[in-house]
Amino acid sequence: MIPAAPLALQPVRWQDQWRDGVRDPAELLSLLGLDALATRLSPAAMAQFPLRVPRAFVARMRHGDPADPLLRQVLPLDDEDLIAPGFSWDAVGDAAAKAADGVLHKYRGRALLITTGSCAVNCRYCFRRHFPYADETAARGDWREAVAAIAADPTIEEVLLSGGDPLSLSTPKLDDLTCQLAALPQVKRLRIHSRLPVVLPARIDDAFIAWMSALPWPVTFVIHANHANEFDGEVDAALGRLRDAGAILLNQAVLLRGVNDSIDALADLSERGFQAGVLPYYLHQLDRVQGAAHFEVDDDTALALHRALAARLSGYLVPHLVREVAGDPGKRPL
Ligand SMILES: *Cc1c(COP(=O)(O)O)cnc(C)c1O
Ligand code: SF4
């Protein structure tokens, strides 16, 4: 286990926990008793997309296990230096779906807001490692351009807050957005896509719950957990608060080699999530971004895993196996 500081000495506010996250790979390896792995770190990968992980997430990694499924998601290893054919810089074709800065209108009735480029954790497989976020977020200009783009299209009934991680913004900043959206009669649903209830559960604090409870729409909250070990009592409590505040909780995961590419891992993920009140939604094939090729699971294996999962679990515990294809009207079933 991680040598824990006495509780009273640990930072409590989520902003402090955010700042206190681990950024030095040598420190992470030392915390886990894995110093020997240091020779496998990639300086190029670290420079391009630095290590970043909250201590609350590190605490759920197994000590002394270089194959730990949580560690693999965040550690910049030299596998990332592999140049693989077909792996590119804009793997999801977002550039073509832009309706305004930070507003993606790709699918019917739904507008996705890139609220921020910031995340508490840098996940090695994420397309975010290449997306030019700096000046393209919807939060620019106090959200006005983004809200105007939604207002101009009466077919948009659902607004998705995505990013980066929308919960990296302060609650007042989120409130500013939803107050403006509340004036648009066509908006009927709000969806939040965030990994923070899992990687930094302290983010789900009283102020956040008060904000969410007061929203004028039904809220769907899509968490992002890839492995059952990402849940613990603190995460369960954060998810319980979201549910008590009325949110429908769904999970989307990415199928990742060496993390969750087994029937047991996928079944455990669905079952553990359900125990916390979360239903599986999507299991994504990896976006083919440069540096993530070693995580890829081929389609035949993915389909076989998915069939085995469907034969083992209740129907509602089986996620849709999908891939994002540029130009499609929705996520494409495999
Ligand atoms: C994935 C995605 C959505 C949501 O799709 P659902 O199938 O409704 O979950 C909406 N907009 C964009 C741009 C997306 O990438
Ligand atoms: S957007 Fe999600 S998957 Fe990507 S780095 Fe942030 S938390 Fe991780």
GROMACS .gro file of C-alpha atoms and ligand atoms in nm:
model
  357
    1MET     CA    1   0.000   0.000   0.000
    2ILE     CA    2   0.093   0.365  -0.036
    3PRO     CA    3   0.231   0.501   0.291
    4ALA     CA    4  -0.057   0.730   0.379
    5ALA     CA    5  -0.011   1.064   0.549
    6PRO     CA    6  -0.231   1.109   0.856
    7LEU     CA    7  -0.577   1.213   0.737
    8ALA     CA    8  -0.562   1.554   0.896
    9LEU     CA    9  -0.252   1.641   0.694
   10GLN     CA   10  -0.402   1.556   0.359
   11PRO     CA   11  -0.540   1.842   0.155
   12VAL     CA   12  -0.918   1.840   0.157
   13ARG     CA   13  -1.038   2.096  -0.096
   14TRP     CA   14  -1.050   1.950  -0.446
   15GLN     CA   15  -0.850   2.242  -0.581
   16ASP     CA   16  -0.568   2.159  -0.338
   17GLN     CA   17  -0.582   1.791  -0.424
   18TRP     CA   18  -0.568   1.887  -0.791
   19ARG     CA   19  -0.253   2.096  -0.740
   20ASP     CA   20  -0.101   1.827  -0.521
   21GLY     CA   21  -0.129   1.560  -0.795
   22VAL     CA   22   0.177   1.356  -0.893
   23ARG     CA   23   0.365   1.497  -1.194
   24ASP     CA   24   0.706   1.341  -1.149
   25PRO     CA   25   0.728   0.987  -1.292
   26ALA     CA   26   1.016   0.905  -1.057
   27GLU     CA   27   0.798   0.995  -0.759
   28LEU     CA   28   0.511   0.782  -0.889
   29LEU     CA   29   0.740   0.482  -0.937
   30SER     CA   30   0.890   0.532  -0.594
   31LEU     CA   31   0.546   0.553  -0.428
   32LEU     CA   32   0.463   0.218  -0.587
   33GLY     CA   33   0.798   0.049  -0.519
   34LEU     CA   34   0.867   0.027  -0.891
   35ASP     CA   35   1.188   0.234  -0.926
   36ALA     CA   36   1.334  -0.022  -1.168
   37LEU     CA   37   1.072   0.074  -1.427
   38ALA     CA   38   1.240   0.414  -1.466
   39THR     CA   39   1.453   0.284  -1.754
   40ARG     CA   40   1.134   0.226  -1.953
   41LEU     CA   41   1.005   0.583  -1.926
   42SER     CA   42   0.993   0.786  -2.246
   43PRO     CA   43   1.137   1.139  -2.224
   44ALA     CA   44   0.974   1.223  -2.560
   45ALA     CA   45   0.629   1.110  -2.443
   46MET     CA   46   0.669   1.297  -2.113
   47ALA     CA   47   0.763   1.616  -2.295
   48GLN     CA   48   0.473   1.589  -2.538
   49PHE     CA   49   0.206   1.492  -2.280
   50PRO     CA   50   0.333   1.510  -1.920
   51LEU     CA   51   0.245   1.272  -1.641
   52ARG     CA   52  -0.038   1.398  -1.426
   53VAL     CA   53  -0.239   1.195  -1.177
   54PRO     CA   54  -0.423   1.276  -0.851
   55ARG     CA   55  -0.299   1.098  -0.539
   56ALA     CA   56  -0.650   0.966  -0.472
   57PHE     CA   57  -0.614   0.762  -0.793
   58VAL     CA   58  -0.256   0.654  -0.718
   59ALA     CA   59  -0.382   0.517  -0.385
   60ARG     CA   60  -0.586   0.257  -0.576
   61MET     CA   61  -0.285   0.122  -0.768
   62ARG     CA   62  -0.129  -0.203  -0.648
   63HIS     CA   63   0.212  -0.162  -0.488
   64GLY     CA   64   0.493  -0.339  -0.673
   65ASP     CA   65   0.287  -0.435  -0.979
   66PRO     CA   66   0.426  -0.296  -1.306
   67ALA     CA   67   0.118  -0.432  -1.489
   68ASP     CA   68  -0.131  -0.255  -1.263
   69PRO     CA   69  -0.424  -0.155  -1.485
   70LEU     CA   70  -0.451   0.194  -1.333
   71LEU     CA   71  -0.079   0.262  -1.357
   72ARG     CA   72  -0.072   0.158  -1.723
   73GLN     CA   73  -0.330   0.427  -1.803
   74VAL     CA   74  -0.108   0.710  -1.680
   75LEU     CA   75   0.260   0.608  -1.703
   76PRO     CA   76   0.450   0.748  -2.007
   77LEU     CA   77   0.644   0.439  -2.117
   78ASP     CA   78   0.866   0.398  -2.422
   79ASP     CA   79   0.589   0.195  -2.592
   80GLU     CA   80   0.457   0.538  -2.689
   81ASP     CA   81   0.759   0.610  -2.907
   82LEU     CA   82   0.640   0.346  -3.153
   83ILE     CA   83   0.535   0.507  -3.481
   84ALA     CA   84   0.241   0.299  -3.600
   85PRO     CA   85   0.080   0.326  -3.943
   86GLY     CA   86  -0.277   0.456  -3.930
   87PHE     CA   87  -0.227   0.637  -3.599
   88SER     CA   88  -0.261   1.012  -3.651
   89TRP     CA   89  -0.294   1.350  -3.484
   90ASP     CA   90  -0.667   1.424  -3.537
   91ALA     CA   91  -0.801   1.073  -3.498
   92VAL     CA   92  -1.167   1.162  -3.448
   93GLY     CA   93  -1.212   1.421  -3.724
   94ASP     CA   94  -1.329   1.690  -3.484
   95ALA     CA   95  -1.208   1.976  -3.701
   96ALA     CA   96  -1.492   1.926  -3.949
   97ALA     CA   97  -1.770   1.931  -3.687
   98LYS     CA   98  -1.694   2.270  -3.539
   99ALA     CA   99  -1.997   2.503  -3.509
  100ALA     CA  100  -1.811   2.771  -3.310
  101ASP     CA  101  -1.499   2.774  -3.095
  102GLY     CA  102  -1.539   2.478  -2.861
  103VAL     CA  103  -1.877   2.369  -3.001
  104LEU     CA  104  -1.895   2.039  -3.191
  105HIS     CA  105  -2.220   1.963  -3.370
  106LYS     CA  106  -2.165   1.622  -3.515
  107TYR     CA  107  -2.479   1.427  -3.425
  108ARG     CA  108  -2.845   1.514  -3.460
  109GLY     CA  109  -2.999   1.705  -3.169
  110ARG     CA  110  -2.677   1.711  -2.966
  111ALA     CA  111  -2.413   1.980  -2.927
  112LEU     CA  112  -2.091   1.897  -2.749
  113LEU     CA  113  -1.908   2.175  -2.568
  114ILE     CA  114  -1.534   2.155  -2.525
  115THR     CA  115  -1.558   2.348  -2.202
  116THR     CA  116  -1.187   2.339  -2.121
  117GLY     CA  117  -0.870   2.164  -2.228
  118SER     CA  118  -0.778   2.080  -1.872
  119CYS     CA  119  -0.793   1.742  -1.691
  120ALA     CA  120  -0.682   1.622  -1.349
  121VAL     CA  121  -0.529   1.313  -1.507
  122ASN     CA  122  -0.347   1.265  -1.834
  123CYS     CA  123  -0.462   0.935  -1.981
  124ARG     CA  124  -0.203   0.801  -2.221
  125TYR     CA  125  -0.457   0.666  -2.473
  126CYS     CA  126  -0.651   0.992  -2.500
  127PHE     CA  127  -0.689   1.189  -2.825
  128ARG     CA  128  -0.652   1.496  -2.606
  129ARG     CA  129  -0.276   1.448  -2.618
  130HIS     CA  130  -0.283   1.609  -2.964
  131PHE     CA  131  -0.596   1.824  -2.987
  132PRO     CA  132  -0.522   2.199  -3.019
  133TYR     CA  133  -0.724   2.308  -2.718
  134ALA     CA  134  -0.553   2.623  -2.606
  135ASP     CA  135  -0.775   2.879  -2.779
  136GLU     CA  136  -1.069   2.666  -2.883
  137THR     CA  137  -1.273   2.621  -2.568
  138ALA     CA  138  -1.638   2.713  -2.536
  139ALA     CA  139  -1.567   2.902  -2.212
  140ARG     CA  140  -1.399   3.184  -2.400
  141GLY     CA  141  -1.576   3.520  -2.375
  142ASP     CA  142  -1.789   3.404  -2.083
  143TRP     CA  143  -1.950   3.132  -2.301
  144ARG     CA  144  -2.131   3.385  -2.517
  145GLU     CA  145  -2.023   3.257  -2.859
  146ALA     CA  146  -2.094   2.898  -2.765
  147VAL     CA  147  -2.439   2.979  -2.629
  148ALA     CA  148  -2.516   3.186  -2.939
  149ALA     CA  149  -2.424   2.891  -3.163
  150ILE     CA  150  -2.667   2.667  -2.972
  151ALA     CA  151  -2.938   2.934  -2.967
  152ALA     CA  152  -2.912   2.964  -3.345
  153ASP     CA  153  -3.001   2.597  -3.398
  154PRO     CA  154  -3.350   2.502  -3.273
  155THR     CA  155  -3.281   2.129  -3.336
  156ILE     CA  156  -3.032   2.109  -3.047
  157GLU     CA  157  -3.216   1.951  -2.755
  158GLU     CA  158  -2.923   1.812  -2.559
  159VAL     CA  159  -2.608   1.992  -2.453
  160LEU     CA  160  -2.304   1.783  -2.360
  161LEU     CA  161  -2.038   1.927  -2.137
  162SER     CA  162  -1.710   1.767  -2.233
  163GLY     CA  163  -1.349   1.868  -2.267
  164GLY     CA  164  -1.087   1.809  -2.134
  165ASP     CA  165  -1.284   1.762  -1.816
  166PRO     CA  166  -1.571   2.008  -1.759
  167LEU     CA  167  -1.544   1.959  -1.383
  168SER     CA  168  -1.198   2.112  -1.390
  169LEU     CA  169  -1.385   2.443  -1.419
  170SER     CA  170  -1.505   2.602  -1.098
  171THR     CA  171  -1.869   2.554  -1.004
  172PRO     CA  172  -1.946   2.929  -1.048
  173LYS     CA  173  -1.804   2.907  -1.400
  174LEU     CA  174  -2.034   2.611  -1.477
  175ASP     CA  175  -2.324   2.799  -1.322
  176ASP     CA  176  -2.258   3.094  -1.552
  177LEU     CA  177  -2.297   2.860  -1.852
  178THR     CA  178  -2.612   2.685  -1.733
  179CYS     CA  179  -2.780   3.014  -1.642
  180GLN     CA  180  -2.733   3.124  -2.004
  181LEU     CA  181  -2.849   2.787  -2.142
  182ALA     CA  182  -3.160   2.799  -1.923
  183ALA     CA  183  -3.287   3.085  -2.141
  184LEU     CA  184  -3.297   2.860  -2.450
  185PRO     CA  185  -3.634   2.683  -2.480
  186GLN     CA  186  -3.509   2.407  -2.714
  187VAL     CA  187  -3.262   2.266  -2.460
  188LYS     CA  188  -3.429   1.973  -2.283
  189ARG     CA  189  -3.141   1.768  -2.146
  190LEU     CA  190  -2.793   1.825  -2.006
  191ARG     CA  191  -2.519   1.567  -2.016
  192ILE     CA  192  -2.189   1.585  -1.831
  193HIS     CA  193  -1.889   1.375  -1.936
  194SER     CA  194  -1.631   1.371  -1.660
  195ARG     CA  195  -1.365   1.145  -1.517
  196LEU     CA  196  -1.337   1.349  -1.196
  197PRO     CA  197  -1.586   1.156  -0.978
  198VAL     CA  198  -1.346   0.862  -1.031
  199VAL     CA  199  -1.001   1.021  -1.034
  200LEU     CA  200  -1.069   1.306  -0.788
  201PRO     CA  201  -1.394   1.230  -0.602
  202ALA     CA  202  -1.346   1.532  -0.373
  203ARG     CA  203  -1.459   1.741  -0.672
  204ILE     CA  204  -1.818   1.633  -0.601
  205ASP     CA  205  -1.846   1.875  -0.310
  206ASP     CA  206  -2.146   2.053  -0.156
  207ALA     CA  207  -2.129   2.348  -0.396
  208PHE     CA  208  -2.126   2.118  -0.698
  209ILE     CA  209  -2.420   1.915  -0.572
  210ALA     CA  210  -2.616   2.234  -0.497
  211TRP     CA  211  -2.552   2.355  -0.853
  212MET     CA  212  -2.650   2.025  -1.012
  213SER     CA  213  -2.965   1.983  -0.803
  214ALA     CA  214  -3.089   2.326  -0.910
  215LEU     CA  215  -3.055   2.268  -1.287
  216PRO     CA  216  -3.382   2.296  -1.481
  217TRP     CA  217  -3.320   1.979  -1.691
  218PRO     CA  218  -3.275   1.608  -1.628
  219VAL     CA  219  -2.902   1.542  -1.603
  220THR     CA  220  -2.713   1.244  -1.741
  221PHE     CA  221  -2.369   1.202  -1.589
  222VAL     CA  222  -2.128   0.989  -1.787
  223ILE     CA  223  -1.829   0.883  -1.582
  224HIS     CA  224  -1.527   0.730  -1.741
  225ALA     CA  225  -1.388   0.423  -1.566
  226ASN     CA  226  -1.192   0.156  -1.748
  227HIS     CA  227  -1.132  -0.093  -1.467
  228ALA     CA  228  -1.313  -0.214  -1.155
  229ASN     CA  229  -1.014  -0.116  -0.939
  230GLU     CA  230  -1.087   0.250  -1.015
  231PHE     CA  231  -1.378   0.233  -0.769
  232ASP     CA  232  -1.336   0.261  -0.394
  233GLY     CA  233  -1.545   0.383  -0.102
  234GLU     CA  234  -1.472   0.747  -0.172
  235VAL     CA  235  -1.573   0.711  -0.538
  236ASP     CA  236  -1.890   0.524  -0.435
  237ALA     CA  237  -1.978   0.811  -0.201
  238ALA     CA  238  -1.925   1.074  -0.472
  239LEU     CA  239  -2.140   0.874  -0.716
  240GLY     CA  240  -2.405   0.828  -0.448
  241ARG     CA  241  -2.427   1.204  -0.405
  242LEU     CA  242  -2.469   1.253  -0.779
  243ARG     CA  243  -2.750   0.997  -0.782
  244ASP     CA  244  -2.917   1.150  -0.478
  245ALA     CA  245  -2.909   1.481  -0.666
  246GLY     CA  246  -3.108   1.319  -0.946
  247ALA     CA  247  -2.846   1.235  -1.208
  248ILE     CA  248  -2.865   0.923  -1.424
  249LEU     CA  249  -2.518   0.764  -1.406
  250LEU     CA  250  -2.361   0.592  -1.706
  251ASN     CA  251  -2.010   0.468  -1.775
  252GLN     CA  252  -1.808   0.482  -2.090
  253ALA     CA  253  -1.486   0.289  -2.111
  254VAL     CA  254  -1.216   0.244  -2.370
  255LEU     CA  255  -1.108  -0.108  -2.456
  256LEU     CA  256  -0.737  -0.107  -2.371
  257ARG     CA  257  -0.481  -0.382  -2.416
  258GLY     CA  258  -0.322  -0.469  -2.085
  259VAL     CA  259  -0.588  -0.281  -1.889
  260ASN     CA  260  -0.931  -0.434  -1.950
  261ASP     CA  261  -0.899  -0.668  -2.252
  262SER     CA  262  -1.032  -0.979  -2.077
  263ILE     CA  263  -1.380  -1.110  -2.011
  264ASP     CA  264  -1.319  -1.103  -1.637
  265ALA     CA  265  -1.196  -0.743  -1.637
  266LEU     CA  266  -1.491  -0.623  -1.845
  267ALA     CA  267  -1.747  -0.818  -1.641
  268ASP     CA  268  -1.596  -0.690  -1.316
  269LEU     CA  269  -1.609  -0.335  -1.448
  270SER     CA  270  -1.981  -0.360  -1.531
  271GLU     CA  271  -2.064  -0.530  -1.201
  272ARG     CA  272  -1.856  -0.297  -0.986
  273GLY     CA  273  -2.001   0.007  -1.160
  274PHE     CA  274  -2.354  -0.121  -1.105
  275GLN     CA  275  -2.278  -0.164  -0.737
  276ALA     CA  276  -2.207   0.210  -0.737
  277GLY     CA  277  -2.527   0.289  -0.926
  278VAL     CA  278  -2.367   0.320  -1.270
  279LEU     CA  279  -2.492   0.148  -1.585
  280PRO     CA  280  -2.249   0.069  -1.866
  281TYR     CA  281  -2.306   0.279  -2.178
  282TYR     CA  282  -2.023   0.255  -2.430
  283LEU     CA  283  -1.715   0.042  -2.468
  284HIS     CA  284  -1.507   0.234  -2.722
  285GLN     CA  285  -1.253   0.103  -2.960
  286LEU     CA  286  -0.947   0.321  -2.916
  287ASP     CA  287  -0.915   0.643  -3.114
  288ARG     CA  288  -0.611   0.583  -3.330
  289VAL     CA  289  -0.388   0.858  -3.195
  290GLN     CA  290  -0.015   0.865  -3.233
  291GLY     CA  291   0.146   0.718  -2.921
  292ALA     CA  292  -0.142   0.487  -2.824
  293ALA     CA  293  -0.090   0.197  -3.066
  294HIS     CA  294   0.026  -0.039  -2.792
  295PHE     CA  295  -0.318  -0.011  -2.627
  296GLU     CA  296  -0.508  -0.122  -2.935
  297VAL     CA  297  -0.721  -0.437  -2.933
  298ASP     CA  298  -0.802  -0.568  -3.280
  299ASP     CA  299  -1.167  -0.577  -3.391
  300ASP     CA  300  -1.198  -0.958  -3.396
  301THR     CA  301  -1.076  -0.982  -3.037
  302ALA     CA  302  -1.302  -0.693  -2.935
  303LEU     CA  303  -1.606  -0.860  -3.089
  304ALA     CA  304  -1.524  -1.194  -2.928
  305LEU     CA  305  -1.489  -1.027  -2.587
  306HIS     CA  306  -1.816  -0.845  -2.637
  307ARG     CA  307  -2.002  -1.164  -2.735
  308ALA     CA  308  -1.862  -1.344  -2.432
  309LEU     CA  309  -1.969  -1.056  -2.211
  310ALA     CA  310  -2.324  -1.069  -2.351
  311ALA     CA  311  -2.334  -1.443  -2.281
  312ARG     CA  312  -2.229  -1.387  -1.922
  313LEU     CA  313  -2.406  -1.076  -1.792
  314SER     CA  314  -2.756  -0.936  -1.767
  315GLY     CA  315  -2.836  -0.741  -2.080
  316TYR     CA  316  -2.827  -0.407  -1.904
  317LEU     CA  317  -2.472  -0.471  -1.788
  318VAL     CA  318  -2.339  -0.504  -2.143
  319PRO     CA  319  -2.210  -0.179  -2.296
  320HIS     CA  320  -2.245  -0.093  -2.666
  321LEU     CA  321  -1.920  -0.173  -2.843
  322VAL     CA  322  -1.855   0.122  -3.073
  323ARG     CA  323  -1.599   0.316  -3.266
  324GLU     CA  324  -1.604   0.682  -3.360
  325VAL     CA  325  -1.578   0.731  -3.735
  326ALA     CA  326  -1.545   1.077  -3.889
  327GLY     CA  327  -1.855   1.168  -4.089
  328ASP     CA  328  -2.087   0.905  -3.933
  329PRO     CA  329  -2.425   1.017  -3.789
  330GLY     CA  330  -2.342   0.856  -3.453
  331LYS     CA  331  -2.099   0.619  -3.286
  332ARG     CA  332  -2.061   0.318  -3.515
  333PRO     CA  333  -2.142  -0.025  -3.365
  334LEU     CA  334  -1.865  -0.272  -3.438
  335LIG     C1  335  -1.995   1.106  -2.878
  335LIG     C2  336  -2.046   1.238  -2.916
  335LIG     C3  337  -2.176   1.278  -2.885
  335LIG     C4  338  -2.270   1.191  -2.806
  335LIG     O1  339  -2.308   1.075  -2.874
  335LIG     P1  340  -2.405   0.973  -2.800
  335LIG     O2  341  -2.410   0.855  -2.891
  335LIG     O3  342  -2.537   1.041  -2.785
  335LIG     O4  343  -2.344   0.943  -2.669
  335LIG     C5  344  -2.219   1.401  -2.927
  335LIG     N1  345  -2.139   1.485  -2.996
  335LIG     C6  346  -2.013   1.451  -3.028
  335LIG     C7  347  -1.930   1.546  -3.106
  335LIG     C8  348  -1.962   1.326  -2.990
  335LIG     O5  349  -1.835   1.295  -3.021
  336SF4     S1  350  -1.031   1.379  -2.157
  336SF4    FE1  351  -1.077   1.200  -2.026
  336SF4     S2  352  -0.952   1.032  -2.110
  336SF4    FE2  353  -0.868   1.225  -2.189
  336SF4     S3  354  -0.704   1.282  -2.049
  336SF4    FE3  355  -0.890   1.388  -1.981
  336SF4     S4  356  -0.979   1.248  -1.829
  336SF4    FE4  357  -0.830   1.129  -1.947
   0.00000   0.00000   0.00000
